[in-house]
Coordinates of C-alpha atoms in Angstrom, one line a residue:
X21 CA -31.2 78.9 -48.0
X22 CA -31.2 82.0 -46.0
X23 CA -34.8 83.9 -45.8
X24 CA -34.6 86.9 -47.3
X25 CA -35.0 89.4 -44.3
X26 CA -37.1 92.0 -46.1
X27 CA -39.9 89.3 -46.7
X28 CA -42.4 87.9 -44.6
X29 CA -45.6 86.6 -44.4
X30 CA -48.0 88.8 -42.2
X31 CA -51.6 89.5 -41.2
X32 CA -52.1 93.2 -42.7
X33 CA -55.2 95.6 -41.5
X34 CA -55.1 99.0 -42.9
X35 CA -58.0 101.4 -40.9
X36 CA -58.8 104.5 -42.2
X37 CA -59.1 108.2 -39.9
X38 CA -62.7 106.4 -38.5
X39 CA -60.1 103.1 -37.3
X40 CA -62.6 101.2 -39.7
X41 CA -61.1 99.0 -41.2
X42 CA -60.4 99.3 -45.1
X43 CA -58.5 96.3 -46.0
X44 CA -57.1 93.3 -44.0
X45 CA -56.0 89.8 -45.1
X46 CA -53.0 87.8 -45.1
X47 CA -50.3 88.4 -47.5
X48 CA -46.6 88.8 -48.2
X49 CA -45.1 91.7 -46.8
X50 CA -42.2 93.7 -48.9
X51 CA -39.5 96.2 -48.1
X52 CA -38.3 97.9 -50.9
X53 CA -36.6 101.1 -50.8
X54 CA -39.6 104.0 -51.0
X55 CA -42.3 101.7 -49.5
X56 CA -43.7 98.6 -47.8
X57 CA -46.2 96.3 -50.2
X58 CA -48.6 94.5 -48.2
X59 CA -51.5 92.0 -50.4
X60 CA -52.6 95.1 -52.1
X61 CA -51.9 97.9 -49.5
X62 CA -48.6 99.9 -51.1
X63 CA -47.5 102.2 -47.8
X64 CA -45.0 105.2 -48.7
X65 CA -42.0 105.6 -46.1
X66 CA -42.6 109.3 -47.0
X67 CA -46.2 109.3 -45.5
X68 CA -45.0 106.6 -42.5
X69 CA -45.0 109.3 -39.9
X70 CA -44.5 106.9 -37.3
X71 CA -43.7 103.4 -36.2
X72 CA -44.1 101.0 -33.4
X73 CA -43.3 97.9 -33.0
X74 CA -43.6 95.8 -30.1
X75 CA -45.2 92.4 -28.6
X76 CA -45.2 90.6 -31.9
X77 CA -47.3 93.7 -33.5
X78 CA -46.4 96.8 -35.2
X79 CA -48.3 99.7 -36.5
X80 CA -47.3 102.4 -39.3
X81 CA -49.4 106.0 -38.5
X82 CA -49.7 107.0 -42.6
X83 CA -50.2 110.8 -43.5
X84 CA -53.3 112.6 -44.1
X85 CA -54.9 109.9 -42.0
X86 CA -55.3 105.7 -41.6
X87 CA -52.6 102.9 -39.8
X88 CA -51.6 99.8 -41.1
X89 CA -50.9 96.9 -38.8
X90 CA -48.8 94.0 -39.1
X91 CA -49.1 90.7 -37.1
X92 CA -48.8 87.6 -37.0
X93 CA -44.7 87.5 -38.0
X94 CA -43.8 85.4 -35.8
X95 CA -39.9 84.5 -35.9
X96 CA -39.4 86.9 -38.4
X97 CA -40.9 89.6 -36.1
X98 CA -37.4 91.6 -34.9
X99 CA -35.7 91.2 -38.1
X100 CA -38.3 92.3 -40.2
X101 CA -39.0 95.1 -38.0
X102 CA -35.2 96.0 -38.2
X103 CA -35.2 96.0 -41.7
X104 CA -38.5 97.7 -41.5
X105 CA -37.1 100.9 -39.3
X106 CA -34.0 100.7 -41.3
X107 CA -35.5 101.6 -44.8
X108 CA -38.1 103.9 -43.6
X109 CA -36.0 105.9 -41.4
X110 CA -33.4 105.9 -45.0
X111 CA -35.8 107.1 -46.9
X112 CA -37.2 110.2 -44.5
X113 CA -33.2 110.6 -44.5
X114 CA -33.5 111.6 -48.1
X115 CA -37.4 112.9 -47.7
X116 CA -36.1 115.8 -45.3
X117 CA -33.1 116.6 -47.1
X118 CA -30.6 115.7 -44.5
X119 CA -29.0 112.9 -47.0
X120 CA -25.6 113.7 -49.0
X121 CA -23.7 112.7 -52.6
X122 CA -21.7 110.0 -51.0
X123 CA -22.4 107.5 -47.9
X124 CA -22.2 108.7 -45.1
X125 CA -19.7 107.0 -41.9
X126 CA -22.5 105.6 -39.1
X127 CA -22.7 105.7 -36.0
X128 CA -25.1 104.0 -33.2
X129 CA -26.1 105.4 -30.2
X130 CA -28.7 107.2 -28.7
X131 CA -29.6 111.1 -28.6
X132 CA -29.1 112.6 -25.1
X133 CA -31.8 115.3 -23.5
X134 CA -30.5 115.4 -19.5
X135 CA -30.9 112.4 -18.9
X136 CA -33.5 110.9 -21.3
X137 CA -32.2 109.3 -24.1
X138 CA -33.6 108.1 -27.6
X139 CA -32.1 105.4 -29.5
X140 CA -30.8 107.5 -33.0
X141 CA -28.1 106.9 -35.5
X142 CA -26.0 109.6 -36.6
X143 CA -24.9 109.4 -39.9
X144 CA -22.0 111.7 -41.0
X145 CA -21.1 112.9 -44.5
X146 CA -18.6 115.6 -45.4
X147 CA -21.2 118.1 -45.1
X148 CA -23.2 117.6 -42.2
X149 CA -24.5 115.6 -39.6
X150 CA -27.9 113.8 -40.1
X151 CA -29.7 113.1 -36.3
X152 CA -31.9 109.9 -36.9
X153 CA -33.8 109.0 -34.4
X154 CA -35.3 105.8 -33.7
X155 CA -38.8 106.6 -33.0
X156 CA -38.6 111.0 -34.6
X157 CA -38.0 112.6 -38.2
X158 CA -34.2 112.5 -38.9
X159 CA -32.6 116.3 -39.4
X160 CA -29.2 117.7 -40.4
X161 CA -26.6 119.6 -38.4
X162 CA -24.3 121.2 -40.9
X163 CA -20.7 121.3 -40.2
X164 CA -20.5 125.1 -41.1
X165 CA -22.6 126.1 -38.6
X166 CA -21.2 124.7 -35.6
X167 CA -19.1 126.7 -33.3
X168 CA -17.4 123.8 -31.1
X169 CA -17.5 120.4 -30.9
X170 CA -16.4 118.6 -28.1
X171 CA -16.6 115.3 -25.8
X172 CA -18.5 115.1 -22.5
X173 CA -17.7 112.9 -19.5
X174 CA -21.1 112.9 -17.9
X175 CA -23.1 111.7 -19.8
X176 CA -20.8 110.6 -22.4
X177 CA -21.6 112.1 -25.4
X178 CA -20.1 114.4 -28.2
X179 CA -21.9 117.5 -27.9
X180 CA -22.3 119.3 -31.3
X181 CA -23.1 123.4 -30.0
X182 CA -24.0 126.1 -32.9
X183 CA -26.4 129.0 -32.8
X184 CA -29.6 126.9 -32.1
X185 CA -29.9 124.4 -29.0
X186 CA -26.6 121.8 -28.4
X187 CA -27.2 118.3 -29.3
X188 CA -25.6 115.5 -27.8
X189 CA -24.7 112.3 -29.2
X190 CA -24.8 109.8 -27.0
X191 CA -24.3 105.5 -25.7
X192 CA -21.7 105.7 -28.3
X193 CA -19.3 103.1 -26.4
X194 CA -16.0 102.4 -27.3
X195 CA -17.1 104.5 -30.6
X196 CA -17.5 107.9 -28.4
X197 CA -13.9 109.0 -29.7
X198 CA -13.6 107.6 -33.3
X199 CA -17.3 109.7 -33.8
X200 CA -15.7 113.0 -32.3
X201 CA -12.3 112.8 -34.1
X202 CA -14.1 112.3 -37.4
X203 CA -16.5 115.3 -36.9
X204 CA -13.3 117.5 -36.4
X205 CA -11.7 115.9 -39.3
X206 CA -14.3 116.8 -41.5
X207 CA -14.5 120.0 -40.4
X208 CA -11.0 120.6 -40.5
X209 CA -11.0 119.6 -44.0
X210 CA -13.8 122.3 -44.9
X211 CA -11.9 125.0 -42.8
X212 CA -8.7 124.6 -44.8
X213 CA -10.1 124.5 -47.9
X214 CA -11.6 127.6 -47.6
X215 CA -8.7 129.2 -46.0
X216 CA -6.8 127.9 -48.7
X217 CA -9.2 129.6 -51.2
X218 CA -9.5 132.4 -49.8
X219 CA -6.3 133.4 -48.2
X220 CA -8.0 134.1 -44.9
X221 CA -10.0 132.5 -42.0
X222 CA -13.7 132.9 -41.2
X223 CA -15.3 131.0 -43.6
X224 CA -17.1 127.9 -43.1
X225 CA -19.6 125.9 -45.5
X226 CA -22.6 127.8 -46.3
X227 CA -22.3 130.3 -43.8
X228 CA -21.8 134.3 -45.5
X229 CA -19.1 136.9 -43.9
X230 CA -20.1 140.4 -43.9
X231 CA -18.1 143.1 -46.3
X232 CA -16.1 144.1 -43.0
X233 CA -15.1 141.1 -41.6
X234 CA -13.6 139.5 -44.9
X235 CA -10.7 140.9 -46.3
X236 CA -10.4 142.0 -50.0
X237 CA -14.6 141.3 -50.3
X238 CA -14.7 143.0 -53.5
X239 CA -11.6 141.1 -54.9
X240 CA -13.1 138.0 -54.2
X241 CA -15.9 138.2 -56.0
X242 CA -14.4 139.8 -58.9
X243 CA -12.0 136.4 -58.6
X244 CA -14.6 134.2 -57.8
X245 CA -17.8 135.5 -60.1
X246 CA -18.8 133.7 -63.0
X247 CA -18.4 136.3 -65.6
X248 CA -22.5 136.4 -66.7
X249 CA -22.8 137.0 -63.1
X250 CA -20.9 140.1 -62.1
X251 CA -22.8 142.8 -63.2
X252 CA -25.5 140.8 -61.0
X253 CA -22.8 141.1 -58.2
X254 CA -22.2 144.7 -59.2
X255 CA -26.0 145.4 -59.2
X256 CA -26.6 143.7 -55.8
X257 CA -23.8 145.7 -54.0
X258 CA -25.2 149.4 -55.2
X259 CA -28.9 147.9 -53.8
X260 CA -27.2 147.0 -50.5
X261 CA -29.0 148.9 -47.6
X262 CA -26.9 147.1 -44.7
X263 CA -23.5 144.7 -45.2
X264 CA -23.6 142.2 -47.6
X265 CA -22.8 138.9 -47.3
X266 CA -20.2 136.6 -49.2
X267 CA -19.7 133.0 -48.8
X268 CA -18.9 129.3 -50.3
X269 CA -21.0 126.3 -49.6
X270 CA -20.9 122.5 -51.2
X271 CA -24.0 122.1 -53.0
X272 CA -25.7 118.1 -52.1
X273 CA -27.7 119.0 -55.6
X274 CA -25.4 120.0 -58.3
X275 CA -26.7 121.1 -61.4
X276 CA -25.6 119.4 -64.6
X277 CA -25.3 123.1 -66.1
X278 CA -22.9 125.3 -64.6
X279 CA -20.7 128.5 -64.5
X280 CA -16.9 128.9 -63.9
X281 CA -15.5 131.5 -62.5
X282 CA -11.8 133.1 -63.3
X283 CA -10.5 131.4 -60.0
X284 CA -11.5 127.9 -60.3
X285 CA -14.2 126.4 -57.3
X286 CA -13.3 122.8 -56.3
X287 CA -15.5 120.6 -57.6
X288 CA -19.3 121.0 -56.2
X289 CA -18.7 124.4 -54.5
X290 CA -20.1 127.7 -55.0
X291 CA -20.0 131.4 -53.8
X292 CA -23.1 133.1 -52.9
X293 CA -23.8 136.7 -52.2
X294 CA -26.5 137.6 -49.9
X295 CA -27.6 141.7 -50.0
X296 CA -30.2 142.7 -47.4
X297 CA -32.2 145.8 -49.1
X298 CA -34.5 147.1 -46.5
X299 CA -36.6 144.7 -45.3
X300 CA -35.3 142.1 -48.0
X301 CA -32.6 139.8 -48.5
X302 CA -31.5 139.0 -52.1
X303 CA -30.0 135.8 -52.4
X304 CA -27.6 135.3 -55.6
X305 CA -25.4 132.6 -57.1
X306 CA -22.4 134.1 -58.2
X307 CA -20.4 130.9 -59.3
X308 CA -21.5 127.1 -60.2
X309 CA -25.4 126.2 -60.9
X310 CA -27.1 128.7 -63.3
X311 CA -29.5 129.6 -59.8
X312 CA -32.5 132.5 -60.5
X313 CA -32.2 135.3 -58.1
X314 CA -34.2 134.8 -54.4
X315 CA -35.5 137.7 -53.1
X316 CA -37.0 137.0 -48.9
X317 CA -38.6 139.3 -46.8
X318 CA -36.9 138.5 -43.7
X319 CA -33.5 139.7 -41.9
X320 CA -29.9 138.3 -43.9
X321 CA -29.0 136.2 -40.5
X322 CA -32.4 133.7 -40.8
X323 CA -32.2 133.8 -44.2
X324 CA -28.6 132.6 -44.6
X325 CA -29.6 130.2 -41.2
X326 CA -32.3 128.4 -42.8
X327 CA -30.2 128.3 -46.2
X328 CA -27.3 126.6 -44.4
X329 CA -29.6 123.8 -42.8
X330 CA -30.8 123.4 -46.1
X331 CA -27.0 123.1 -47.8
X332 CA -28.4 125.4 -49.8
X333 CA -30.7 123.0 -51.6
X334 CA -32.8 124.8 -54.5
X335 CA -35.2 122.6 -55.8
X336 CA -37.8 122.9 -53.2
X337 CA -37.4 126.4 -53.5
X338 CA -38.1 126.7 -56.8
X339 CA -41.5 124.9 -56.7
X340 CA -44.3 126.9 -58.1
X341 CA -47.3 127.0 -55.5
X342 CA -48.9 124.5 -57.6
X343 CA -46.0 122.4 -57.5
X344 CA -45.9 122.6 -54.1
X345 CA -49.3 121.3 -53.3
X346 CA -48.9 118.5 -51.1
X347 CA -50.5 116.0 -52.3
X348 CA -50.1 111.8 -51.8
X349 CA -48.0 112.1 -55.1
X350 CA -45.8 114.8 -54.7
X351 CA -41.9 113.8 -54.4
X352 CA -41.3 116.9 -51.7
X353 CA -44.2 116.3 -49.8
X354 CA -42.1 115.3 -46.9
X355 CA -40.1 118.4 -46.9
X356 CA -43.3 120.8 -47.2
X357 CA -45.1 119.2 -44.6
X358 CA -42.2 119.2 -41.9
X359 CA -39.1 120.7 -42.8
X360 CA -39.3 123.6 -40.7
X361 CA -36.3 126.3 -42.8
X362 CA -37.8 125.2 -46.2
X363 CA -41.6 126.2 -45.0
X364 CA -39.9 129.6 -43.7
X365 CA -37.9 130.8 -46.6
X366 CA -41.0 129.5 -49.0
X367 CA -43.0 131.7 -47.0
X368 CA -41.0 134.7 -47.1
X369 CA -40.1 134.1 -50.8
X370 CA -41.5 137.5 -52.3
X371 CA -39.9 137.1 -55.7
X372 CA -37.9 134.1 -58.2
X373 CA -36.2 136.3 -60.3
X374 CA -34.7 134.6 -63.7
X375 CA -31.9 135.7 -65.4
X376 CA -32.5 136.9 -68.9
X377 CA -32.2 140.2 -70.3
X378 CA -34.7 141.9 -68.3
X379 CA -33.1 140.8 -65.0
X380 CA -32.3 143.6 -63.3
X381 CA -35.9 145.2 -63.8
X382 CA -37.6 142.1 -62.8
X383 CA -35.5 142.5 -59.8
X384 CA -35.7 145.8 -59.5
X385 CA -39.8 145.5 -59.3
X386 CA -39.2 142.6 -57.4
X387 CA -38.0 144.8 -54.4
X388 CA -39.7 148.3 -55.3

């Protein structure tokens, strides 16, 4: 009978932030999904900040503060620490927010900086890219943002270059080409749908064109508006200090309530407005999930940036600051502690504006 790989039995110390030790003792060690169980020592993946293993011994550094230790493994050492590295580098996938709706195509290689290189998979969905390093936090590279991708000789690698810092994915091997063509596919697929929508080039996923460079702006969201939403749309336009912003993005959290517009969205897509008003950016969904109004005080380009590498994700957003207490038992933790675009927008959230009947006052004293 095959030993079940996520299973061993291990020596277990955990030490607190004094590296006194707390508990230690011999025990079974579990993988599940969320966590490793230990004797009586339950370690989250989402607090697992980081992991070694190495010389028949390997450590787990746990948020706020402490380290658990597992030894004596013996020959179930590597595959346990495979499995190990495997499921908590899934589950900061998903704890950071650069998982998808469906699985994603993997690839194995190793992420390039000159000539360093870290071993990383790089799992792609139809959405994005999501980086994940070996021995680092995993994060997302959204299709919509990038400008080119192409192949490099030396290194080999398929670089992936948008507005922020190129990365390059790298000791892909024979799999080098299959990775790059089905990064163009996808995004391909994205561009033409949208052209297709639309009638025009320039969009991408999750990324908003100014009035001047889309044609017909108002037309399309008269089309495209759910039809509770357009006097929003109609409010947001005569607010508009500078060019607004219109644009489509496939939501990784679709809401079980939604709105249709006149001209039907594929499935999972919506149409966002973004209107900067002074110092302000107002942030509404004018099609699919019944969204509240953002208002950020920052510029429309870092807004709609930091948006984008969220895919447009709402739920963290909409955590009350009690809610968003990080805490051992909160769900998001993860994503409030290190998730560098959610931090930013939360911090320059001035105002959650629900639509009821007093909307456009509460939004109206929301940017006074």
């Amino acid at each position: 009978m095959t030993a079940d790989p996520r299973r061993a039995g291990a020596a277990f110390t955990l030490t607190g932030v004094d590296g006194a030790a707390q508990q230690q003792g011999h025990a079974e060690a579990v993988i599940g999904d969320d966590a490793l169980i230990v004797g009586p020592v339950t370690a989250s993946f989402l607090d697992a900040d980081a992991l070694r293993a190495a010389d028949y011994r390997i450590e787990l550094d746990l948020w706020p503060a402490g380290r658990l230790v597992l030894t004596e493994l013996g020959r179930r050492f590597d595959t346990f620490a495979k499995e190990l590295r495997g499921a908590r580098n899934q589950a900061r996938v998903a704890g950071l927010l650069a998982h998808g709706i469906t699985a994603p195509e993997v690839f194995i290689g190793a992420l390039l900086h000159g000539r360093d290189a870290r071993p990383a998979e790089f799992q792609l969905y139809d959405t994005h890219v999501a980086v994940v390093p070996d021995d680092g936090d995993p994060w997302q590279v959204p299709l919509g943002a990038l400008t080119t991708v192409r192949r490099q000789e030396d290194p080999p690698a398929v670089v992936l270059e948008a507005s922020s810092d190129p990365t390059y994915l790298g000791h892909l091997g024979r799999k080098r080409d299959a990775c790059h063509g089905a990064i163009l596919e996808r995004l391909e697929a994205q561009r033409s749908l949208l052209a297709s929508l639309t009638g025009q080039g320039g969009f991408s996923d999750g990324w908003g064109v100014p009035r001047a460079a889309a044609r017909d702006f108002e037309q399309m969201i008269e089309r495209f508006s759910a039809p509770n939403r357009s006097p929003c749309a109609a409010c947001l336009l005569a607010l508009a200090t500078a060019e607004p912003r219109l644009g489509f993005v496939q939501l990784l959290d679709p809401d079980t309530q939604t709105f249709g517009s006149p001209s039907e969205l594929p499935e999972r897509w919506a149409m966002f407005l973004l209107a900067p008003v002074g110092p302000l950016t107002v942030l509404e969904i004018l099609a699919g999930p019944s969204a509240a109004t953002y208002v950020f005080r920052d510029d429309v380009e870092s807004v709609n940036r930091h948006l984008q590498t969220l895919h447009f994700r709402r739920a963290p957003l909409a955590l009350t600051p009690d809610e968003a207490v990080v805490t051992p038992g909160n769900p998001h933790r993860l994503a409030l502690r290190k998730l560098a675009p959610l931090q930013r927008l939360r911090a320059c959230t001035v105002a959650r504006v629900v639509h009821n009947d007093a909307w456009e006052e509460s939004l109206r004293r929301a940017i006074a």
